[in-house]
CSV table of N, CA and C in Angstrom, one decimal:
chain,number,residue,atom,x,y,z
A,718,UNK,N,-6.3,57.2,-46.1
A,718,UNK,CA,-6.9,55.9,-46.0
A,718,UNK,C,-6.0,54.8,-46.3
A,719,UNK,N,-5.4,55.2,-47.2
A,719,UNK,CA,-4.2,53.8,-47.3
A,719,UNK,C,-3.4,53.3,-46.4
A,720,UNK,N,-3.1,54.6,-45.6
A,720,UNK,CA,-1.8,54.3,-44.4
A,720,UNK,C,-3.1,53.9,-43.2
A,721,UNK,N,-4.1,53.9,-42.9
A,721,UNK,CA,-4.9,53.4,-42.3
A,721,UNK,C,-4.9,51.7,-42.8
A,722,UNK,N,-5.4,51.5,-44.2
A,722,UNK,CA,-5.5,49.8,-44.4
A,722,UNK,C,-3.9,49.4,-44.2
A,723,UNK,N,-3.1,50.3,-44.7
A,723,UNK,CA,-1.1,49.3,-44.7
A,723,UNK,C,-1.4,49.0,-42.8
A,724,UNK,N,-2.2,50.0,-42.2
A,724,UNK,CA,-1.6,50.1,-40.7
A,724,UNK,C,-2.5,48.7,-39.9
A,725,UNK,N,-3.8,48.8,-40.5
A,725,UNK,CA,-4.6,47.7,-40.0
A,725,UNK,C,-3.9,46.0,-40.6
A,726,UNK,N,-3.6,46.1,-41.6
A,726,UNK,CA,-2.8,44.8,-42.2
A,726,UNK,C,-1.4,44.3,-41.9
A,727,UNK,N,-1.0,45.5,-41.6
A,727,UNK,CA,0.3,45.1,-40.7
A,727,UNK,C,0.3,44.6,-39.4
A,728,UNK,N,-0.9,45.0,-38.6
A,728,UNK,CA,-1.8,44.6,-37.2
A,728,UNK,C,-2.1,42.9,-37.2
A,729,UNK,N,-2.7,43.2,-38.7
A,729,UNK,CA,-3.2,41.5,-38.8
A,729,UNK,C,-2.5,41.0,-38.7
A,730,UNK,N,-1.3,41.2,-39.7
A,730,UNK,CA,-0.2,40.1,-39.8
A,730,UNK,C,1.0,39.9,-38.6
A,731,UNK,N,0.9,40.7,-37.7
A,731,UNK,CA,1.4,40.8,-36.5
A,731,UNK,C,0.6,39.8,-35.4
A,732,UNK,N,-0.8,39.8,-35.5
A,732,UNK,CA,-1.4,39.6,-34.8
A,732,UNK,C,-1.8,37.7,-35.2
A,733,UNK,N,-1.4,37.3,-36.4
A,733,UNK,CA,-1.6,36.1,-37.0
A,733,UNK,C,-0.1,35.5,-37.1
A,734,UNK,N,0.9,36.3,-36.7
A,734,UNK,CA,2.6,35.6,-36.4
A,734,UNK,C,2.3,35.4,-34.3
A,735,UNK,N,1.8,36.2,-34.1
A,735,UNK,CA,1.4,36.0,-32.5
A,735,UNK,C,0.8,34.9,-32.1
A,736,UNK,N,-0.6,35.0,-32.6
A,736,UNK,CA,-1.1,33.5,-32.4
A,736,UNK,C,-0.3,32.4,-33.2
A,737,UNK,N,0.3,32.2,-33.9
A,737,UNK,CA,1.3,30.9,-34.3
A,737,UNK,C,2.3,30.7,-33.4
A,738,UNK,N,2.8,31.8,-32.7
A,738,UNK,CA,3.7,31.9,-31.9
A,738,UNK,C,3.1,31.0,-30.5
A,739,UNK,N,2.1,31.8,-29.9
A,739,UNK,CA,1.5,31.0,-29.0
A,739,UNK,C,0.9,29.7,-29.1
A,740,UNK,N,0.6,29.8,-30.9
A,740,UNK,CA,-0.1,28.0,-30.7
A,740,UNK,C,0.9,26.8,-30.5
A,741,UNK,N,2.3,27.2,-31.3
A,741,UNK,CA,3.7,26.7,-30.9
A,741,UNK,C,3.9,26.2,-29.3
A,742,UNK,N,3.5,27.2,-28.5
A,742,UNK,CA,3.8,27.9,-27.3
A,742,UNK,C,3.4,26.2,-26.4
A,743,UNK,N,1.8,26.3,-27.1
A,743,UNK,CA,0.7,25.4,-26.3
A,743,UNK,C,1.0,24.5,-26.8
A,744,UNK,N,1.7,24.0,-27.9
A,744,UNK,CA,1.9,22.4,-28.5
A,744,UNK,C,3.2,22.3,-27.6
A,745,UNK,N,3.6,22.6,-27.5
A,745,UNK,CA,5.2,22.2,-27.1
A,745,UNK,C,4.7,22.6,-25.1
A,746,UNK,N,4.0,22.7,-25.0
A,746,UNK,CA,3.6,22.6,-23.3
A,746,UNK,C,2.9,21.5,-23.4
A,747,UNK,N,2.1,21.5,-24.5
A,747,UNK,CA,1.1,20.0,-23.8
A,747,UNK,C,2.1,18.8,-24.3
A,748,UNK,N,2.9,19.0,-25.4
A,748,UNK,CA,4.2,17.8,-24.9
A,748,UNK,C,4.8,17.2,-24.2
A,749,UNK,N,4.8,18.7,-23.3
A,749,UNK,CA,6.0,18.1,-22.3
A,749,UNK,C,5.2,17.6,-21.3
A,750,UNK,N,3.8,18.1,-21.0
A,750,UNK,CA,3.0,18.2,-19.9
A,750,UNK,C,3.2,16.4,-20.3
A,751,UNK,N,2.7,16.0,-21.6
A,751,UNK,CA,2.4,14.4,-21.8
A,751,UNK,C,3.4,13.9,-21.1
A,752,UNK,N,4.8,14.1,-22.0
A,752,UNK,CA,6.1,13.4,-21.2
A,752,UNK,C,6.1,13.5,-19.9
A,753,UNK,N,5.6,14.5,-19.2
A,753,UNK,CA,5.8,14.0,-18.0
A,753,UNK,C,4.7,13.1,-17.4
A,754,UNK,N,3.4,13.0,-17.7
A,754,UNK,CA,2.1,12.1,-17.3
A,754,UNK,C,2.6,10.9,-17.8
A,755,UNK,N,3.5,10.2,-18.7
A,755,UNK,CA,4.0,9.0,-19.4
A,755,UNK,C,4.8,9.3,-17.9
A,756,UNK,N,5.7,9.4,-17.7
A,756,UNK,CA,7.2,9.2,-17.0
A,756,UNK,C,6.3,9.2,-15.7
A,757,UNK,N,5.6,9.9,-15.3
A,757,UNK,CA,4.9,9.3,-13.8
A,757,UNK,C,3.6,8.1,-13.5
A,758,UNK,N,3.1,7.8,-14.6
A,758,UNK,CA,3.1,6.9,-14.6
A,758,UNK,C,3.7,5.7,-15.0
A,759,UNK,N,4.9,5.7,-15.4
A,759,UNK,CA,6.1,4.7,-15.4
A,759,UNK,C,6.5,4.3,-14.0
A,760,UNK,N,6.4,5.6,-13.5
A,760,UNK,CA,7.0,5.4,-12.1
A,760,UNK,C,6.1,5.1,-10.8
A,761,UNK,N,4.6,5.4,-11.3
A,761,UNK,CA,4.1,5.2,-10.4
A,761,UNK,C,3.5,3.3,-10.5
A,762,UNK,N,3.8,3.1,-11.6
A,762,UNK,CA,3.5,1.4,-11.8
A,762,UNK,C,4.9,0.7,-11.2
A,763,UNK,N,5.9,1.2,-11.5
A,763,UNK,CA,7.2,0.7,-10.8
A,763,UNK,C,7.4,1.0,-9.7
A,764,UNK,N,6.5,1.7,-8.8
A,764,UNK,CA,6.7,1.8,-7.3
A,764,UNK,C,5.6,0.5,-7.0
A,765,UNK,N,4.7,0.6,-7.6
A,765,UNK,CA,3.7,-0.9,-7.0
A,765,UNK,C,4.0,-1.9,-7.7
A,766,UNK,N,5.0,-2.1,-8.3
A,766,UNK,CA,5.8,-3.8,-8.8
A,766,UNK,C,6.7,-3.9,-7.6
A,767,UNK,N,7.5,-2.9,-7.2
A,767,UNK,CA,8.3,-3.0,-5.9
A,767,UNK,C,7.8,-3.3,-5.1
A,768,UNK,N,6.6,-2.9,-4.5
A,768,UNK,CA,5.7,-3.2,-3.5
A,768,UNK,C,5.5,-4.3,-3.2
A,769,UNK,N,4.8,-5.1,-4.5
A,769,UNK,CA,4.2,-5.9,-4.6
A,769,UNK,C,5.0,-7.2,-4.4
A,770,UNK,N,6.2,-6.8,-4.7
A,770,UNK,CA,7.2,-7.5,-5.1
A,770,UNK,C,7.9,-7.7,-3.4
A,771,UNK,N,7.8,-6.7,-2.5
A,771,UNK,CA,8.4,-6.4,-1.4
A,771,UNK,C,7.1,-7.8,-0.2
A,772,UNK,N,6.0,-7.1,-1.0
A,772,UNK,CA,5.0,-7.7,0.1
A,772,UNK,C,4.8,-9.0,-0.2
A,773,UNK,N,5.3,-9.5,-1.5
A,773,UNK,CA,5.5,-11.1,-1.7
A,773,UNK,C,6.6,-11.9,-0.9
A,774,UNK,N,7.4,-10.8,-0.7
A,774,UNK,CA,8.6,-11.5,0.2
A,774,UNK,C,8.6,-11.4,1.2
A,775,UNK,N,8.1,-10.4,1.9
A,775,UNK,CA,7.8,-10.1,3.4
A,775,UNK,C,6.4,-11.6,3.7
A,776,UNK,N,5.9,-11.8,3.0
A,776,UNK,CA,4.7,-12.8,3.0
A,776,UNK,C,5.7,-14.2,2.8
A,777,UNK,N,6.4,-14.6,2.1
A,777,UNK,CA,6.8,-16.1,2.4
A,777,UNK,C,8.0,-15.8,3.0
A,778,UNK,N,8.5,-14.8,3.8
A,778,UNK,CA,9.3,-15.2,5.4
A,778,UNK,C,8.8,-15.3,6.1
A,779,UNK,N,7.6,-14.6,6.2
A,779,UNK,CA,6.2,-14.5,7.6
A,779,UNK,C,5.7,-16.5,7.0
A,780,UNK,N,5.6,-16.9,6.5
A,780,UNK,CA,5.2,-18.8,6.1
A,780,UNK,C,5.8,-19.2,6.6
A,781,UNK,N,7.0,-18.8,5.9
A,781,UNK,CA,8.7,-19.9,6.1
A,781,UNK,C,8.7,-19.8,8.2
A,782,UNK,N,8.0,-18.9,8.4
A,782,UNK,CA,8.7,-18.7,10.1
A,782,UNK,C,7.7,-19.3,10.7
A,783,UNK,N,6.5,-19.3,10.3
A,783,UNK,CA,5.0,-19.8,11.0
A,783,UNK,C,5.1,-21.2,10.8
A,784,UNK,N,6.0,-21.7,9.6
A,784,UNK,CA,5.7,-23.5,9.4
A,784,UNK,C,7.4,-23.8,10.5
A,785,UNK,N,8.3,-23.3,10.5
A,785,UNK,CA,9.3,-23.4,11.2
A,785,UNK,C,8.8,-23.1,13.2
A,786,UNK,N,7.8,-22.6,13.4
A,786,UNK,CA,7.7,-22.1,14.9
A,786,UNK,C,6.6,-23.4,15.0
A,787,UNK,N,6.2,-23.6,13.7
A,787,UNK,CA,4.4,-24.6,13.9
A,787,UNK,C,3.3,-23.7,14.5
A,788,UNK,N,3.4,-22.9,14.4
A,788,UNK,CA,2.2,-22.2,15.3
A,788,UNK,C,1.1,-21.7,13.9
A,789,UNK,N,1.7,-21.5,12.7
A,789,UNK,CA,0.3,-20.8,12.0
A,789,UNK,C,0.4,-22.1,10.6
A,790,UNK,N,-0.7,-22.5,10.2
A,790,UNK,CA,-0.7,-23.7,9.0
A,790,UNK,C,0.0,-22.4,7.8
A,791,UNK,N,0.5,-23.3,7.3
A,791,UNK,CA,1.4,-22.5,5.9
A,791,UNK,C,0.0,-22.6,4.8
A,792,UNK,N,0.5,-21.9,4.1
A,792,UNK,CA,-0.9,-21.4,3.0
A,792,UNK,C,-0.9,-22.4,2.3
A,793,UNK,N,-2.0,-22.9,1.8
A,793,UNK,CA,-2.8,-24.4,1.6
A,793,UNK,C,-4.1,-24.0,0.7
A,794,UNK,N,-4.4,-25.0,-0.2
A,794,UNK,CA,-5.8,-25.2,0.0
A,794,UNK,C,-6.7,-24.7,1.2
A,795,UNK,N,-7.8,-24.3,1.1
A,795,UNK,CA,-8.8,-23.8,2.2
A,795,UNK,C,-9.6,-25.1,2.8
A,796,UNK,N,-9.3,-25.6,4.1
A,796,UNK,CA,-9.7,-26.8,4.3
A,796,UNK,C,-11.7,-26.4,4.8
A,797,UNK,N,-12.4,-27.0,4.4
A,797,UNK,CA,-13.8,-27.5,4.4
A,797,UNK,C,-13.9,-27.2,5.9
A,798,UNK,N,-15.2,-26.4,5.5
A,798,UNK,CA,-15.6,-26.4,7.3
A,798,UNK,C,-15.6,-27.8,8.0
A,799,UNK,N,-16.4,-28.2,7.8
A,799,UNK,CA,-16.3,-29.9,8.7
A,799,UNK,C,-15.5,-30.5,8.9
A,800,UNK,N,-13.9,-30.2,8.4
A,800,UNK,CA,-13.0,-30.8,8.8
A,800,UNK,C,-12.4,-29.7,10.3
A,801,UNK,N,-12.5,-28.7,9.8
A,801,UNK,CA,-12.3,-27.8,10.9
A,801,UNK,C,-13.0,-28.1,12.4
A,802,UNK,N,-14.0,-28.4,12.3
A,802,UNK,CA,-15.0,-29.0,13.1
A,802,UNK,C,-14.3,-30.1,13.9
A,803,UNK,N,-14.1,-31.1,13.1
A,803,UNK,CA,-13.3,-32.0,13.4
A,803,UNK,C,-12.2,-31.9,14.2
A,804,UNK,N,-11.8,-31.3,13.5
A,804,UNK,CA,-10.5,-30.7,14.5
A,804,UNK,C,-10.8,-30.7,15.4
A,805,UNK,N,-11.4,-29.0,15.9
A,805,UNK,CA,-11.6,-28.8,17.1
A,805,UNK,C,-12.0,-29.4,18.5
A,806,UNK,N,-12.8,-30.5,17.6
A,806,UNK,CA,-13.8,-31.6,18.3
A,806,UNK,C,-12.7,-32.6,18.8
A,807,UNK,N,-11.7,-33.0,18.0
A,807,UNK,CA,-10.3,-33.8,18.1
A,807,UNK,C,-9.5,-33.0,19.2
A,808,UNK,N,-9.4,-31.7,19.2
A,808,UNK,CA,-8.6,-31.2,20.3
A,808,UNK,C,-9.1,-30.8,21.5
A,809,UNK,N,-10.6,-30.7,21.4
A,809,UNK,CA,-11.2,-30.5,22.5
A,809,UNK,C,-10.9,-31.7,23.6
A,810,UNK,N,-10.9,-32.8,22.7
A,810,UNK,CA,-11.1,-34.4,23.1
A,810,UNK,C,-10.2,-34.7,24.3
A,811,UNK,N,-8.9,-34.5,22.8
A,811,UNK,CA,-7.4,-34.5,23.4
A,811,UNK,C,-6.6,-33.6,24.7
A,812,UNK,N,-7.4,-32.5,24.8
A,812,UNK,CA,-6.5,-31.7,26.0
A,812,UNK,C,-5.5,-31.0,25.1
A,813,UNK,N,-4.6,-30.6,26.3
A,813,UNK,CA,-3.3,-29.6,25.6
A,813,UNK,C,-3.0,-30.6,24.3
A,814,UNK,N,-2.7,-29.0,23.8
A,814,UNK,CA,-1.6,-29.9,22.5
A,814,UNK,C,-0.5,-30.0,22.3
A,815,UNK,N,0.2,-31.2,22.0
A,815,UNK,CA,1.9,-30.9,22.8
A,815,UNK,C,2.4,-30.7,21.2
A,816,UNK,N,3.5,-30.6,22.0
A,816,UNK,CA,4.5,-29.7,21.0
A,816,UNK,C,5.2,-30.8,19.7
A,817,UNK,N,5.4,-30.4,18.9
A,817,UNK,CA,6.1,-31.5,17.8
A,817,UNK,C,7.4,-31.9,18.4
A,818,UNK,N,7.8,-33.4,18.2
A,818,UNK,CA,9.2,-33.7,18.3
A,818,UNK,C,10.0,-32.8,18.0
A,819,UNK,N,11.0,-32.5,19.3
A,819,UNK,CA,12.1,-32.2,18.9
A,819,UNK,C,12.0,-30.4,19.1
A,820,UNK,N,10.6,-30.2,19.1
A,820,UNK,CA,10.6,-28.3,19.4
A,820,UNK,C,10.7,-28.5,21.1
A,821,UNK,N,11.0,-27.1,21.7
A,821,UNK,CA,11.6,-27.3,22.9
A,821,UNK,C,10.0,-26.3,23.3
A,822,UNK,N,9.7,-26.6,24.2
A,822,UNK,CA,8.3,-25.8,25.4
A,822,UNK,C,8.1,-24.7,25.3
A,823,UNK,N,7.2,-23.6,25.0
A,823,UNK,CA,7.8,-22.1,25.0
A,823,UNK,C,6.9,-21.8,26.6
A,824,UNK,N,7.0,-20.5,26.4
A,824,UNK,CA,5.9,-20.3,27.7
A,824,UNK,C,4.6,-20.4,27.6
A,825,UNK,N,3.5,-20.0,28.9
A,825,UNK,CA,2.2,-20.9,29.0
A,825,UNK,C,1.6,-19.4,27.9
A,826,UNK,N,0.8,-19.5,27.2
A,826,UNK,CA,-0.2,-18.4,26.5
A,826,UNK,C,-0.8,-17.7,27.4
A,827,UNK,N,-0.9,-18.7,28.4
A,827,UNK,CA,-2.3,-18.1,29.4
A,827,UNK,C,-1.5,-16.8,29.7
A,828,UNK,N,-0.1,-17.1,30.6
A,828,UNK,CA,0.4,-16.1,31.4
A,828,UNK,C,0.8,-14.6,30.4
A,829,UNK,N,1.0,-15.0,29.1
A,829,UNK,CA,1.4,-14.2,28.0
A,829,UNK,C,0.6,-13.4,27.7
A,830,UNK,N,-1.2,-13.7,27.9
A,830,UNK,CA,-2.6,-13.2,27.4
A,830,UNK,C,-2.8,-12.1,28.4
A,831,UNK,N,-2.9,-12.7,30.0
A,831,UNK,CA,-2.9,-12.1,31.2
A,831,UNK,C,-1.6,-10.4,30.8
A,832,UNK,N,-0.5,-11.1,30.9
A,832,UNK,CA,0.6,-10.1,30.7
A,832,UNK,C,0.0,-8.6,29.9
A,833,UNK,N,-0.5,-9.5,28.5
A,833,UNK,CA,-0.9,-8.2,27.4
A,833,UNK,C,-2.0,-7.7,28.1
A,834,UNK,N,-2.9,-7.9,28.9
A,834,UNK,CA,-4.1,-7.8,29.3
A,834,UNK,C,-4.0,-6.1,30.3
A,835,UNK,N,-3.0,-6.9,31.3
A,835,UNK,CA,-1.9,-5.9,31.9
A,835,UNK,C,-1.5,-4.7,31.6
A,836,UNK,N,-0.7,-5.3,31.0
A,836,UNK,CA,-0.1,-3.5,29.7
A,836,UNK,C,-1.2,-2.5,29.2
A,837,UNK,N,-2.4,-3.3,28.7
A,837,UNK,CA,-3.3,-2.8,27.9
A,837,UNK,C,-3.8,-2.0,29.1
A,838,UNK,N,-4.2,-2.4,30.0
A,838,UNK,CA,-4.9,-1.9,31.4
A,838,UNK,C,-4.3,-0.4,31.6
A,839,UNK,N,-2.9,-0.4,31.5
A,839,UNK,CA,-1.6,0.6,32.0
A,839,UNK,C,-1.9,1.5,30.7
A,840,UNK,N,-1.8,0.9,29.8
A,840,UNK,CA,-2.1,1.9,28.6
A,840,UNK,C,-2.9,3.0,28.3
A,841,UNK,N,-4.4,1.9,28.9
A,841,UNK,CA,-5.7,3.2,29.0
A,841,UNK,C,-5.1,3.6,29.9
A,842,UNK,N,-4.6,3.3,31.0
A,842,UNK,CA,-5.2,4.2,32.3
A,842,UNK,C,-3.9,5.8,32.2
A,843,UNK,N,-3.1,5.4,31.7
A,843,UNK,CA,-2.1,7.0,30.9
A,843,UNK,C,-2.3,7.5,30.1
A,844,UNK,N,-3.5,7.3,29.3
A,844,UNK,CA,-3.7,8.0,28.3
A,844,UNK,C,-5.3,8.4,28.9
A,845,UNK,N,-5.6,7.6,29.7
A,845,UNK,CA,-7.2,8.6,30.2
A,845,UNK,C,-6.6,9.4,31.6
A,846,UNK,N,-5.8,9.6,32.0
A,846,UNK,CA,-5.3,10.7,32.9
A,846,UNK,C,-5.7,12.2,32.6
A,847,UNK,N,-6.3,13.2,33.3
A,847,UNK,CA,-6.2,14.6,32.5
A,847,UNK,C,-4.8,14.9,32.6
A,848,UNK,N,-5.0,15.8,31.4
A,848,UNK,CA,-4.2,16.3,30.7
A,848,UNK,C,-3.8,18.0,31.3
A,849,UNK,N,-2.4,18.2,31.3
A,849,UNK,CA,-2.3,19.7,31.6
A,849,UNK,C,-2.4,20.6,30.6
Protein backbone atom coordinates (compact mmCIF):
# COMPACT_ATOMS: atom_id res chain seq x y z
CA UNK A 1 0.00 0.00 0.00
CA UNK A 2 2.66 2.45 0.50
CA UNK A 3 4.32 2.02 -2.90
CA UNK A 4 0.67 2.57 -4.16
CA UNK A 5 0.28 6.19 -1.97
CA UNK A 6 4.47 7.13 -2.91
CA UNK A 7 3.09 6.09 -6.60
CA UNK A 8 -0.21 8.15 -6.49
CA UNK A 9 1.78 11.31 -4.93
CA UNK A 10 4.43 11.21 -7.14
CA UNK A 11 1.42 11.33 -10.05
CA UNK A 12 0.10 14.32 -8.18
CA UNK A 13 3.07 16.14 -7.99
CA UNK A 14 3.87 15.48 -11.60
CA UNK A 15 0.64 16.27 -12.54
CA UNK A 16 0.60 19.86 -10.37
CA UNK A 17 4.39 20.67 -12.12
CA UNK A 18 2.31 20.04 -15.56
CA UNK A 19 -0.40 22.23 -15.06
CA UNK A 20 2.09 25.19 -13.87
CA UNK A 21 3.85 24.32 -16.81
CA UNK A 22 0.90 24.79 -19.04
CA UNK A 23 -0.48 27.71 -17.01
CA UNK A 24 3.10 29.41 -17.90
CA UNK A 25 2.41 28.09 -21.36
CA UNK A 26 -1.17 30.18 -21.47
CA UNK A 27 0.22 33.37 -19.74
CA UNK A 28 3.00 33.89 -22.00
CA UNK A 29 0.61 33.11 -25.20
CA UNK A 30 -1.96 35.53 -24.12
CA UNK A 31 1.02 38.02 -23.90
CA UNK A 32 2.14 37.85 -26.90
CA UNK A 33 -1.39 37.33 -28.39
CA UNK A 34 -1.90 41.09 -26.51
CA UNK A 35 1.36 42.44 -28.10
CA UNK A 36 0.35 41.63 -31.09
CA UNK A 37 -3.59 43.11 -30.76
CA UNK A 38 -1.58 46.50 -29.36
CA UNK A 39 0.87 46.53 -32.44
CA UNK A 40 -2.13 46.07 -34.99
CA UNK A 41 -3.96 48.31 -33.78
CA UNK A 42 -1.10 50.82 -33.82
CA UNK A 43 -0.95 50.04 -37.19
CA UNK A 44 -4.25 49.86 -38.07
CA UNK A 45 -4.88 53.70 -36.63
CA UNK A 46 -1.61 54.64 -38.65
CA UNK A 47 -2.90 53.40 -41.87
CA UNK A 48 -6.15 55.76 -41.37
CA UNK A 49 -3.96 58.88 -40.24
CA UNK A 50 -2.20 58.25 -43.68
CA UNK A 51 -5.42 58.06 -45.37
CA UNK A 52 -6.85 60.66 -43.92
CA UNK A 53 -4.00 62.61 -44.32
CA UNK A 54 -3.73 61.42 -48.12
CA UNK A 55 -7.47 62.26 -48.76
CA UNK A 56 -6.93 65.86 -47.20
CA UNK A 57 -4.43 66.40 -49.83
CA UNK A 58 -5.89 64.88 -52.64
CA UNK A 59 -9.11 67.20 -51.54
CA UNK A 60 -7.34 70.69 -51.59
CA UNK A 61 -5.55 70.00 -55.04
CA UNK A 62 -8.99 68.84 -56.42
CA UNK A 63 -10.04 73.07 -54.79
CA UNK A 64 -6.88 74.48 -55.70
CA UNK A 65 -7.68 73.20 -59.51
CA UNK A 66 -11.63 73.84 -59.50
CA UNK A 67 -10.99 77.69 -58.20
CA UNK A 68 -8.00 77.80 -60.85
CA UNK A 69 -10.29 76.19 -64.00
CA UNK A 70 -13.50 78.38 -62.20
CA UNK A 71 -15.67 75.71 -62.94
CA UNK A 72 -16.50 74.25 -59.26
CA UNK A 73 -16.99 77.20 -56.10
CA UNK A 74 -14.10 76.41 -53.67
CA UNK A 75 -15.36 75.19 -50.20
CA UNK A 76 -17.20 78.03 -48.44
CA UNK A 77 -19.81 78.59 -46.13
CA UNK A 78 -23.09 76.82 -47.47
CA UNK A 79 -24.79 79.55 -49.25
CA UNK A 80 -28.80 79.91 -48.31
CA UNK A 81 -31.16 78.41 -50.60
CA UNK A 82 -32.66 81.76 -51.87
CA UNK A 83 -29.60 82.99 -52.86
CA UNK A 84 -29.10 79.96 -55.00
CA UNK A 85 -32.45 80.78 -56.46
CA UNK A 86 -31.20 83.91 -57.18
CA UNK A 87 -28.62 82.92 -58.99
CA UNK A 88 -30.10 80.76 -61.17
CA UNK A 89 -32.86 83.29 -61.85
CA UNK A 90 -29.74 85.81 -62.59
CA UNK A 91 -28.34 83.38 -65.07
CA UNK A 92 -31.30 82.28 -66.57
CA UNK A 93 -31.87 86.16 -67.19
CA UNK A 94 -28.41 86.56 -68.45
CA UNK A 95 -27.87 83.79 -71.12
CA UNK A 96 -24.49 82.07 -71.57
CA UNK A 97 -22.04 82.70 -69.00
CA UNK A 98 -18.94 84.00 -70.25
CA UNK A 99 -15.78 83.20 -69.16
CA UNK A 100 -13.64 85.30 -66.51
CA UNK A 101 -11.06 87.75 -67.88
CA UNK A 102 -8.19 86.53 -69.14
CA UNK A 103 -9.34 82.45 -69.18
CA UNK A 104 -9.17 81.46 -72.83
CA UNK A 105 -12.81 79.44 -74.30
CA UNK A 106 -12.75 75.80 -73.72
CA UNK A 107 -15.10 73.62 -75.80
CA UNK A 108 -19.06 73.81 -76.13
CA UNK A 109 -20.42 71.15 -73.00
CA UNK A 110 -23.15 70.50 -75.24
CA UNK A 111 -20.94 68.77 -77.89
CA UNK A 112 -18.89 67.09 -74.82
CA UNK A 113 -22.38 65.75 -73.19
CA UNK A 114 -23.60 64.39 -76.74
CA UNK A 115 -19.90 62.87 -77.13
CA UNK A 116 -20.22 60.98 -73.51
CA UNK A 117 -23.72 60.13 -74.55
CA UNK A 118 -22.13 58.30 -77.60
CA UNK A 119 -19.52 56.29 -75.86
CA UNK A 120 -22.04 55.28 -73.30
CA UNK A 121 -24.41 54.04 -76.22
CA UNK A 122 -21.08 51.93 -77.67
CA UNK A 123 -20.57 50.74 -74.24
CA UNK A 124 -23.97 49.09 -73.65
CA UNK A 125 -24.24 47.92 -76.94
CA UNK A 126 -20.57 45.60 -76.39
CA UNK A 127 -21.33 44.51 -73.40
CA UNK A 128 -25.09 43.45 -74.32
CA UNK A 129 -23.73 41.42 -77.34
CA UNK A 130 -24.11 37.48 -76.64
CA UNK A 131 -21.55 36.09 -75.46
CA UNK A 132 -19.56 32.91 -76.70
Amino acid sequence: MTDLSKNVEEMLSRLAENARTEQDFVRTLSDALRRVDEQLLRDVRNVSLQHELRREAILGELQELASRLCALPVRGPAQPVQAIDQQDHHHQVQGEIEPPPGMAVGADWRQAAQNMQNMNDEFEFSFNAPRH
